[in-house]
CSV table of N, CA and C in Angstrom, one decimal:
chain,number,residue,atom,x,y,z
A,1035,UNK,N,-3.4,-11.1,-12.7
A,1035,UNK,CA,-3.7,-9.7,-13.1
A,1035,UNK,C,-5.2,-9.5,-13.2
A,1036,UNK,N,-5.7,-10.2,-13.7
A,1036,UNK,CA,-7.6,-10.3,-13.5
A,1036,UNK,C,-8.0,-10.0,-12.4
A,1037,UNK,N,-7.4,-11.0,-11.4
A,1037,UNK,CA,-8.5,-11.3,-10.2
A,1037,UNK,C,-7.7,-9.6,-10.0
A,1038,UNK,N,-6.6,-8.9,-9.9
A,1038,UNK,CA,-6.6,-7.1,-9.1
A,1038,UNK,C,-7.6,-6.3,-9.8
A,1039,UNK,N,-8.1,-6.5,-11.5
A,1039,UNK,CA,-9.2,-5.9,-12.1
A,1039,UNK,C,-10.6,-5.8,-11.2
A,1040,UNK,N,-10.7,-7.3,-11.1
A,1040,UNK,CA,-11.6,-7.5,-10.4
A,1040,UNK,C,-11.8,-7.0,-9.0
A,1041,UNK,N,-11.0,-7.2,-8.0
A,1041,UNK,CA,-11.2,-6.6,-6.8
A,1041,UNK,C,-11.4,-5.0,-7.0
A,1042,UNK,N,-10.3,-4.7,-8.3
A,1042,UNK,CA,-10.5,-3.4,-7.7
A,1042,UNK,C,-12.2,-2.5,-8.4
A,1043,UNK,N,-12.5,-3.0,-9.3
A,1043,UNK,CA,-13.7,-3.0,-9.9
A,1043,UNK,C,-14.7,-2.8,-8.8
A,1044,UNK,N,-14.8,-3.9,-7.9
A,1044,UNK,CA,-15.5,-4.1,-6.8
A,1044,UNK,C,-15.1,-3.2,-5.9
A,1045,UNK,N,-14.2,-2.8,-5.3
A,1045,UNK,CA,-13.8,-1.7,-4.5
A,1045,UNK,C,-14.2,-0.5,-4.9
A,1046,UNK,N,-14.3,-0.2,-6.0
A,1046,UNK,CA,-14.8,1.2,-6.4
A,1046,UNK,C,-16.2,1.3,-6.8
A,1047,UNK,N,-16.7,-0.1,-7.1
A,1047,UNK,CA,-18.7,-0.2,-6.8
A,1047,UNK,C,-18.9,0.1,-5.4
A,1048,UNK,N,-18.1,-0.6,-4.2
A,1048,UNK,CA,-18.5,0.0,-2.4
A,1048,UNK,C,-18.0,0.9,-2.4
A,1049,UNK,N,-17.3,1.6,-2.8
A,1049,UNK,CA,-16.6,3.1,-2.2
A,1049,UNK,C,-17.6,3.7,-2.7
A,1050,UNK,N,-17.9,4.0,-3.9
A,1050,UNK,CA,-19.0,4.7,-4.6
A,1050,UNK,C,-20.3,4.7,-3.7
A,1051,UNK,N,-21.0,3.3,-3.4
A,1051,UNK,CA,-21.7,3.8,-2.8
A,1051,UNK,C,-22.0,4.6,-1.5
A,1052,UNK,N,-20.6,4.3,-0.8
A,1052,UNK,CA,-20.9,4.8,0.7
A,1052,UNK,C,-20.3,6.2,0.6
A,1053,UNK,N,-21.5,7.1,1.4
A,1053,UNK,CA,-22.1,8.5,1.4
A,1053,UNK,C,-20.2,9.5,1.6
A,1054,UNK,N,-20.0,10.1,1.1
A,1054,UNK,CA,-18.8,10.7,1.0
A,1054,UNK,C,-16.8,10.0,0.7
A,1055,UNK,N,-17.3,9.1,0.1
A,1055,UNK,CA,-16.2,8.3,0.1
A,1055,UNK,C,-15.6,8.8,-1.4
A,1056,UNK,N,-14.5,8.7,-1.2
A,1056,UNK,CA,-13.8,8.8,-3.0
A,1056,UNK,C,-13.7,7.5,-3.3
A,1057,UNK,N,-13.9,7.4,-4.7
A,1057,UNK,CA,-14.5,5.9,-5.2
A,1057,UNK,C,-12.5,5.6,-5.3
A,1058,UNK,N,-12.4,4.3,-4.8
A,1058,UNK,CA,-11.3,3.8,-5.1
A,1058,UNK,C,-10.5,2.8,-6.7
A,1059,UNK,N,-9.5,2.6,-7.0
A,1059,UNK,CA,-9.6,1.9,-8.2
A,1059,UNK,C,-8.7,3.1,-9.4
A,1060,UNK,N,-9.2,3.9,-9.1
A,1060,UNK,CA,-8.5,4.9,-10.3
A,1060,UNK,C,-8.4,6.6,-9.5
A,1061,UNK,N,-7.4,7.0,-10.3
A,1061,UNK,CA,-6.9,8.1,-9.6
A,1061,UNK,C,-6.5,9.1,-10.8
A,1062,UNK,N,-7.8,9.8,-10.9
A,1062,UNK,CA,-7.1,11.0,-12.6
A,1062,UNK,C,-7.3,9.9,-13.8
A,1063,UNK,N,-7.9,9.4,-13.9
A,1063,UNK,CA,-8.2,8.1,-15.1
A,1063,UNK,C,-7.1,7.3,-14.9
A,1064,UNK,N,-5.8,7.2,-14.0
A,1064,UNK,CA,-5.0,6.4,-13.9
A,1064,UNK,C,-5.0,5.4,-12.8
A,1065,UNK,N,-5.3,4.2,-13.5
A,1065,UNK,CA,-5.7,2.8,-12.6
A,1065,UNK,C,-4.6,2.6,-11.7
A,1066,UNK,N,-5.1,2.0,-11.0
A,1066,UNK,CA,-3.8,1.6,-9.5
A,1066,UNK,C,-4.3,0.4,-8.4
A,1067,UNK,N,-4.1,-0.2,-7.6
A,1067,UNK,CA,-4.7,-1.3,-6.8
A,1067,UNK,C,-5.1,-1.2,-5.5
A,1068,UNK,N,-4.0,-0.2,-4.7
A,1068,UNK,CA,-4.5,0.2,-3.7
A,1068,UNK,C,-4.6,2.0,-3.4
A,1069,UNK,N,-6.0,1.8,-3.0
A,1069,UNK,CA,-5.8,3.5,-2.9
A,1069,UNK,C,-6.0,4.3,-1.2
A,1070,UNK,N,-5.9,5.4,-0.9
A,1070,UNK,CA,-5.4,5.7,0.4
A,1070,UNK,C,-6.3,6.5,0.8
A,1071,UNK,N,-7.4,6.3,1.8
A,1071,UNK,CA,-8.3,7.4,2.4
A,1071,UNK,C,-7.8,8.2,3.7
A,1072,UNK,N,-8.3,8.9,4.5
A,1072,UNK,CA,-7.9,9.9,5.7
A,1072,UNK,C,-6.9,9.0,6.4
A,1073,UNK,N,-7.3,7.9,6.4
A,1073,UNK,CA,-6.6,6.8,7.7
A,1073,UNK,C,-6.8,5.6,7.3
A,1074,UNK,N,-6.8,4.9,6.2
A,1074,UNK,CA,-6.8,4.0,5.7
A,1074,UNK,C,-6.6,3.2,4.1
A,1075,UNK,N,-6.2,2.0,4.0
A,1075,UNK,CA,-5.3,1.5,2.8
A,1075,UNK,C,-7.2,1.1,2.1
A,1076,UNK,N,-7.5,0.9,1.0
A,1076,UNK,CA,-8.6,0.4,0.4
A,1076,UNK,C,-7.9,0.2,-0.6
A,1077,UNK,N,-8.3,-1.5,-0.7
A,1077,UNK,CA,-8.3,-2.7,0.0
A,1077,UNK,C,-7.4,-2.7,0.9
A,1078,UNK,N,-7.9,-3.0,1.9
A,1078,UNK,CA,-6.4,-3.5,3.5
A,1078,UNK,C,-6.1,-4.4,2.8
A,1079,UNK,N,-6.2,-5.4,1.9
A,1079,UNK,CA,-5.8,-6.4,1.7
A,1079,UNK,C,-5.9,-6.5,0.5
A,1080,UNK,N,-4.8,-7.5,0.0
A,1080,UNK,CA,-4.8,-7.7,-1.6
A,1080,UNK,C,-4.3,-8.9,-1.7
A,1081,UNK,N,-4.7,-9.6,-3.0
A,1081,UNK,CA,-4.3,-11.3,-2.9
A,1081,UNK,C,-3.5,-10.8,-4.8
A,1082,UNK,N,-2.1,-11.3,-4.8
A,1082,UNK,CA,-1.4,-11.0,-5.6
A,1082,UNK,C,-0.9,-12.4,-6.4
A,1083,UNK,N,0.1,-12.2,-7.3
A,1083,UNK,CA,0.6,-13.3,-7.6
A,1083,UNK,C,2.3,-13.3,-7.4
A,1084,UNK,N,3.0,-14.2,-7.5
A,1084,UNK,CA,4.3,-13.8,-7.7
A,1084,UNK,C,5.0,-12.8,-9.0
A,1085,UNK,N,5.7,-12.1,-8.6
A,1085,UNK,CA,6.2,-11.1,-10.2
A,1085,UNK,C,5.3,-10.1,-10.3
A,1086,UNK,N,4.5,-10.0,-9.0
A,1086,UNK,CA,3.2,-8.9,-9.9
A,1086,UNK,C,3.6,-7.9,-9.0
A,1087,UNK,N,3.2,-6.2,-9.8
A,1087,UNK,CA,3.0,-5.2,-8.9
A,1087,UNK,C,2.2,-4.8,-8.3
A,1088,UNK,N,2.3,-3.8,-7.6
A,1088,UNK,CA,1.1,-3.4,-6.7
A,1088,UNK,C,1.6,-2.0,-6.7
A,1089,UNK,N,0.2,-1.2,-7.1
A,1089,UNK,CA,0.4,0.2,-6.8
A,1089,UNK,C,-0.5,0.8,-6.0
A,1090,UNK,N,0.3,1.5,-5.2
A,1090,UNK,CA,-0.7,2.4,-4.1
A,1090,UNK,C,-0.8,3.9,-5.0
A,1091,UNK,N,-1.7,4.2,-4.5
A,1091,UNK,CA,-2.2,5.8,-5.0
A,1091,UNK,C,-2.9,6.7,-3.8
A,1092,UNK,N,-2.2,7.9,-3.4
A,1092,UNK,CA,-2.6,8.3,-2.8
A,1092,UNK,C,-3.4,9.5,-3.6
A,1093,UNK,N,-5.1,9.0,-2.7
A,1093,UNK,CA,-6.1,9.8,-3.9
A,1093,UNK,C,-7.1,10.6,-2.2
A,1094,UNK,N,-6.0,10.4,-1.0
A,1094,UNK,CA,-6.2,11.4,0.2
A,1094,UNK,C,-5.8,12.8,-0.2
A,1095,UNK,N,-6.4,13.6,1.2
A,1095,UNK,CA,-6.2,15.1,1.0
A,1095,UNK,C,-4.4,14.9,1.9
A,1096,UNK,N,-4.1,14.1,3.2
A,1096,UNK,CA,-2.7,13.7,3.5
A,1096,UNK,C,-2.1,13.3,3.0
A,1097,UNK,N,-0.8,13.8,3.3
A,1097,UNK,CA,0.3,13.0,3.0
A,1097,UNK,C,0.5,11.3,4.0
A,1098,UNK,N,0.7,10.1,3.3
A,1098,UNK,CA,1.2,8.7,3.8
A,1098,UNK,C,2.3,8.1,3.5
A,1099,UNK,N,2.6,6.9,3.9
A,1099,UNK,CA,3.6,5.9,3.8
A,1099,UNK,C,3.2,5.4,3.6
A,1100,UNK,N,3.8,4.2,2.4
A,1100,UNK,CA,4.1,2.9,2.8
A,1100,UNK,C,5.2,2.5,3.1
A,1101,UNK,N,5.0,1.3,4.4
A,1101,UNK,CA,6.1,1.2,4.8
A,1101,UNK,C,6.1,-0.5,5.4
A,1102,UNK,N,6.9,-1.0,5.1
A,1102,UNK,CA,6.9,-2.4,5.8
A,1102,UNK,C,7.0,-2.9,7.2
A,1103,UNK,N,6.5,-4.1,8.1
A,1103,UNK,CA,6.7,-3.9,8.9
A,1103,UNK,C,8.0,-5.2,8.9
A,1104,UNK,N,8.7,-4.8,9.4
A,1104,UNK,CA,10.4,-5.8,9.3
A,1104,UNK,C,9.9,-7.5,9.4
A,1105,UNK,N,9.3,-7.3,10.5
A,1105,UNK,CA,9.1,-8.6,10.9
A,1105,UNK,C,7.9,-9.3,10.6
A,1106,UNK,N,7.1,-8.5,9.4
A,1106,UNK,CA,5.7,-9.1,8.9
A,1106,UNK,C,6.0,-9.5,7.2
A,1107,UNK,N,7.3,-9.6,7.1
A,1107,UNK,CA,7.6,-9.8,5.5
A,1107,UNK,C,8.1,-11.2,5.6
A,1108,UNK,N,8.0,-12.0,4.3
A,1108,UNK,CA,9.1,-13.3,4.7
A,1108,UNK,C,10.3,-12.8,4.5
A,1109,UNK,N,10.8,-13.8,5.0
A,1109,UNK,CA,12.4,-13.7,5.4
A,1109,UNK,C,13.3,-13.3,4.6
A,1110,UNK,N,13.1,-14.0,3.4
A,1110,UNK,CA,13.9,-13.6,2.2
A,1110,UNK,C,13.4,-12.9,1.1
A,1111,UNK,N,12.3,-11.8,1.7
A,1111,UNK,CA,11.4,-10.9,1.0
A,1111,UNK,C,12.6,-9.3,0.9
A,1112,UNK,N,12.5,-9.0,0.1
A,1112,UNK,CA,13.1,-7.4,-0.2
A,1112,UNK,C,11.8,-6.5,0.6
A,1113,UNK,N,12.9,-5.7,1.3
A,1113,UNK,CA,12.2,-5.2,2.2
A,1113,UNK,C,11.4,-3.6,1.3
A,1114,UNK,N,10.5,-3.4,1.9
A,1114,UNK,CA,10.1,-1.8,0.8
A,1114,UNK,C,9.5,-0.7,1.6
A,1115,UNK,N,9.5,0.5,1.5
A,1115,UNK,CA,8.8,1.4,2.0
A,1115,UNK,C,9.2,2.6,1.2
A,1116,UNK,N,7.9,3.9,1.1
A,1116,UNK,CA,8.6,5.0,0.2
A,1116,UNK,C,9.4,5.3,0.9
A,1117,UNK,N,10.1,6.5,0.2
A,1117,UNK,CA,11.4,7.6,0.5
A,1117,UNK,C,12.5,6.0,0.3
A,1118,UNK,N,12.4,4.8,-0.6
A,1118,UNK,CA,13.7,4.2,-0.6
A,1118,UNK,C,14.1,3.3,0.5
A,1119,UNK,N,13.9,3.5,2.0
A,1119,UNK,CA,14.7,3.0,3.0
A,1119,UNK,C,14.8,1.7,3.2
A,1120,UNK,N,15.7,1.3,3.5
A,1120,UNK,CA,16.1,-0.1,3.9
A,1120,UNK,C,15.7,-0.9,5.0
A,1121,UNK,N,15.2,-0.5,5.8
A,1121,UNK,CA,14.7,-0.7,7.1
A,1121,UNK,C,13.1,0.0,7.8
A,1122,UNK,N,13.2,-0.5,8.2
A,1122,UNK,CA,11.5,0.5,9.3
A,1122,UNK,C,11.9,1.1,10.1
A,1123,UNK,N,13.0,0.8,11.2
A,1123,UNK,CA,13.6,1.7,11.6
A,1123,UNK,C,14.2,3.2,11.2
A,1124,UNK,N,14.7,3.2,9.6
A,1124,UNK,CA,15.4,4.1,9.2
A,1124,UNK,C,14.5,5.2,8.6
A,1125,UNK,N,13.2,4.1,8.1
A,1125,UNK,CA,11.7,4.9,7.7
A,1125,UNK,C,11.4,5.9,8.9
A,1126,UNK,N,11.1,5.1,10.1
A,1126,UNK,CA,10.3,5.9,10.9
A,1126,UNK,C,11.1,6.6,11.5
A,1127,UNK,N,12.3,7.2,11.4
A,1127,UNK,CA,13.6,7.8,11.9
A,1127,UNK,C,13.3,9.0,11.1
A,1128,UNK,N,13.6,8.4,10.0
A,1128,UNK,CA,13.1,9.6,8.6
A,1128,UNK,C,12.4,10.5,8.8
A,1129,UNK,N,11.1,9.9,9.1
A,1129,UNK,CA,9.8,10.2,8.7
A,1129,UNK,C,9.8,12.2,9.4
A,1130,UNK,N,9.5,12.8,8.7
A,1130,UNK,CA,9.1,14.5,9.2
A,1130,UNK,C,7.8,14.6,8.7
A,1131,UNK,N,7.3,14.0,7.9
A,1131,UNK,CA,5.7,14.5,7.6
A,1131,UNK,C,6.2,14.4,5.7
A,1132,UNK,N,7.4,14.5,5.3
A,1132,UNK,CA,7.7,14.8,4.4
A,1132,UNK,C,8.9,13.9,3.7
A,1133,UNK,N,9.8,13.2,4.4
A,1133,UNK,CA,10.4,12.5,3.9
A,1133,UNK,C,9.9,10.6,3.7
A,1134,UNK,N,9.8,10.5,2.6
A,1134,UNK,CA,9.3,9.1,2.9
A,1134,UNK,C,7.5,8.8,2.0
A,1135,UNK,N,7.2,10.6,3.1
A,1135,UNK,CA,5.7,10.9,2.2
A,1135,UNK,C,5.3,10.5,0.8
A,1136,UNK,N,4.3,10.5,0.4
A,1136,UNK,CA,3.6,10.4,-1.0
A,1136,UNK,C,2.6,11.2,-0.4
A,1137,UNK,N,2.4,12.3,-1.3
A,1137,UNK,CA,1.2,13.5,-1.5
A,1137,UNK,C,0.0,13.3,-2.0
A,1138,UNK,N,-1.0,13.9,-2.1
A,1138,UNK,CA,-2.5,13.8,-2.8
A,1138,UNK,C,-1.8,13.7,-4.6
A,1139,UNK,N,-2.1,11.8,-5.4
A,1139,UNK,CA,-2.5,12.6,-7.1
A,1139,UNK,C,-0.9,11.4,-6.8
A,1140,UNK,N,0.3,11.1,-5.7
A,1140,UNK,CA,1.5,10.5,-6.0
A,1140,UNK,C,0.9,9.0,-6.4
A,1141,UNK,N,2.2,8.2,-6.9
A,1141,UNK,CA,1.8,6.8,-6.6
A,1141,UNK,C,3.1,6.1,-5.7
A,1142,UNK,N,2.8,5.2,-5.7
A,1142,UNK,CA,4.5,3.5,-4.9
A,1142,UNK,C,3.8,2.9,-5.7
A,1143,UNK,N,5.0,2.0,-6.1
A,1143,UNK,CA,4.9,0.5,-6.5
A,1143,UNK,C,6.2,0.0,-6.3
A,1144,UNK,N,5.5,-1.6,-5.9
A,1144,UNK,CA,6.7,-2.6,-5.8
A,1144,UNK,C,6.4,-4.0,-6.1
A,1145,UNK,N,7.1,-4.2,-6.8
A,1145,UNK,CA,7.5,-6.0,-7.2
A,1145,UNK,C,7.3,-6.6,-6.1
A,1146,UNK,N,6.4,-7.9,-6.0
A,1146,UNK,CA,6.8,-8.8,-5.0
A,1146,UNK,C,7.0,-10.1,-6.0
A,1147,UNK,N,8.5,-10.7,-5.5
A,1147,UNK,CA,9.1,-11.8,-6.1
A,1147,UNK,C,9.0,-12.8,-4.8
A,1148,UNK,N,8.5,-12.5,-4.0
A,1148,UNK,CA,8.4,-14.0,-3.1
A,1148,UNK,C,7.3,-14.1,-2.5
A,1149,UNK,N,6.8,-15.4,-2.3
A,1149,UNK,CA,5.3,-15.7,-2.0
A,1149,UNK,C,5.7,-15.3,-0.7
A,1150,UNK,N,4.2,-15.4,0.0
A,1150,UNK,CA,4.0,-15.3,1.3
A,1150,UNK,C,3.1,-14.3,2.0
A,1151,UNK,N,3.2,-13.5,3.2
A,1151,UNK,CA,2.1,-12.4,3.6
A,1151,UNK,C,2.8,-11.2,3.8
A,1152,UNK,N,2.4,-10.1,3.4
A,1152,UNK,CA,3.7,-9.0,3.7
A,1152,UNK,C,2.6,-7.8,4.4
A,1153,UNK,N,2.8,-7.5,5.8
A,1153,UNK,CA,2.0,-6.1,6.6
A,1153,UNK,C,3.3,-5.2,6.4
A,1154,UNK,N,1.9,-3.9,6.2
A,1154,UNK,CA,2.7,-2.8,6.1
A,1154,UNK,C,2.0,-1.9,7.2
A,1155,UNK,N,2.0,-0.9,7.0
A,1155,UNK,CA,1.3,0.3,7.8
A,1155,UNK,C,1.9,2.1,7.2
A,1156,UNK,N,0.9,3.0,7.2
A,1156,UNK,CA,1.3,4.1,7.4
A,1156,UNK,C,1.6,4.9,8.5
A,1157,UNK,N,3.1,5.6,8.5
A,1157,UNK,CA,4.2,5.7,9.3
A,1157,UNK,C,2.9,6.8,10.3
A,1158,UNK,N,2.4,8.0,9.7
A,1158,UNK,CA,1.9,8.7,10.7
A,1158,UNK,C,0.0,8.5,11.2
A,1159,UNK,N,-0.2,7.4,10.1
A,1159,UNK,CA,-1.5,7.1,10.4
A,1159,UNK,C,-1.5,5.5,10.8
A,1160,UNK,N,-0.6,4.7,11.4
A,1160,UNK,CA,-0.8,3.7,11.9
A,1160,UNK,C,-1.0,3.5,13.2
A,1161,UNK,N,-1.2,4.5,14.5
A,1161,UNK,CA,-2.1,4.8,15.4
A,1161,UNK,C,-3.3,4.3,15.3
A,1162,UNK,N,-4.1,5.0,14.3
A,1162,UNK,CA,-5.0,5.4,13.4
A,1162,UNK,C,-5.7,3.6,13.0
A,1163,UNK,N,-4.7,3.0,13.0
A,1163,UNK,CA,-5.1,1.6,12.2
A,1163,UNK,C,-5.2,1.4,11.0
A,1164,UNK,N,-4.4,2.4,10.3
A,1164,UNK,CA,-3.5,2.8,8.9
A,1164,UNK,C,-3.0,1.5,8.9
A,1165,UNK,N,-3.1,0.2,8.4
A,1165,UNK,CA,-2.6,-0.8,8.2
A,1165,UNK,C,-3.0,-1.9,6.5
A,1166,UNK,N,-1.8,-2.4,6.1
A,1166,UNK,CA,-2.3,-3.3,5.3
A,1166,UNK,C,-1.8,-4.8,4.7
A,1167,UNK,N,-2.5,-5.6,4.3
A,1167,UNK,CA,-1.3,-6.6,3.9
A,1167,UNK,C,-2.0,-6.8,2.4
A,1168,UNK,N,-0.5,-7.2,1.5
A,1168,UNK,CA,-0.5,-7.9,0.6
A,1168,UNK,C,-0.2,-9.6,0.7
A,1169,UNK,N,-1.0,-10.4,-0.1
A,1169,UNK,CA,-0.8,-11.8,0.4
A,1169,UNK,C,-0.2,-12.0,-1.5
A,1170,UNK,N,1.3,-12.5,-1.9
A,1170,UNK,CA,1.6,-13.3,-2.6
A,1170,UNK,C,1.0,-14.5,-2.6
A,1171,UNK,N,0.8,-15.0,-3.9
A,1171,UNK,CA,0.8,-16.9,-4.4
A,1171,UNK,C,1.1,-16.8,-5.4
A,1172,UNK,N,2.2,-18.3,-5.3
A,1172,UNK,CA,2.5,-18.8,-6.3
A,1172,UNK,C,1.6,-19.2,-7.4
């Protein structure tokens, strides 16, 4: 839980400084781990532990996903994405701009109970290179 204080502490000292950026880290005085710019996850990356959460905050003017990619989770990982779905397929089937979405000010969060590396991406900004991973350890 430290070391996400820490990164995200740091994440919001570099966002701050670069020239038009929304400082990342908190959203409305409410803390969160990952936050969402035009076309991108800040931090792309996060190093977690087992049992811990992770919250995305979208603190964009778009609407995003998160969404898993099927075959970038372990195997015996619970699969996640907003709007609920069970699949990536059923996400990106979903997806109208609005189902699945999280708005400017929303949050996600999800438990990861199994170690390992989990890529995700945003359903309409992953063209874009809207991508991210969380890395579990035990």
């Amino acid at each position: 839980m430290r070391r996400r204080r820490v990164l995200t502490a740091l994440g919001t000292a570099f966002a701050t400084v670069g020239a038009g950026c929304t400082a990342v880290g908190s959203l409305g005085g409410v803390d969160g781990d990952v936050g969402m710019t035009a076309v991108a996850f800040e931090p792309a990356t996060i190093t977690v532990a087992v049992g811990d959460e992770v919250v995305w905050y979208n603190n964009s003017a778009r609407a995003h996903s998160i969404t898993a990619y099927e075959d970038g989770i372990p195997a015996d990982a619970a699969y996640f994405a907003t709007g609920g779905y069970d699949s990536e397929a059923a996400a990106r089937e979903a997806w109208d701009g609005m189902n699945g979405a999280i708005t400017n000010g929303q949050r996600y969060a999800h438990t990861f109970e199994v170690p390992g590396t989990y890529n995700y991406f945003c359903i309409p900004h992953e063209r874009g290179g809207m991508v991210g991973t969380v890395v579990v350890e035990e």
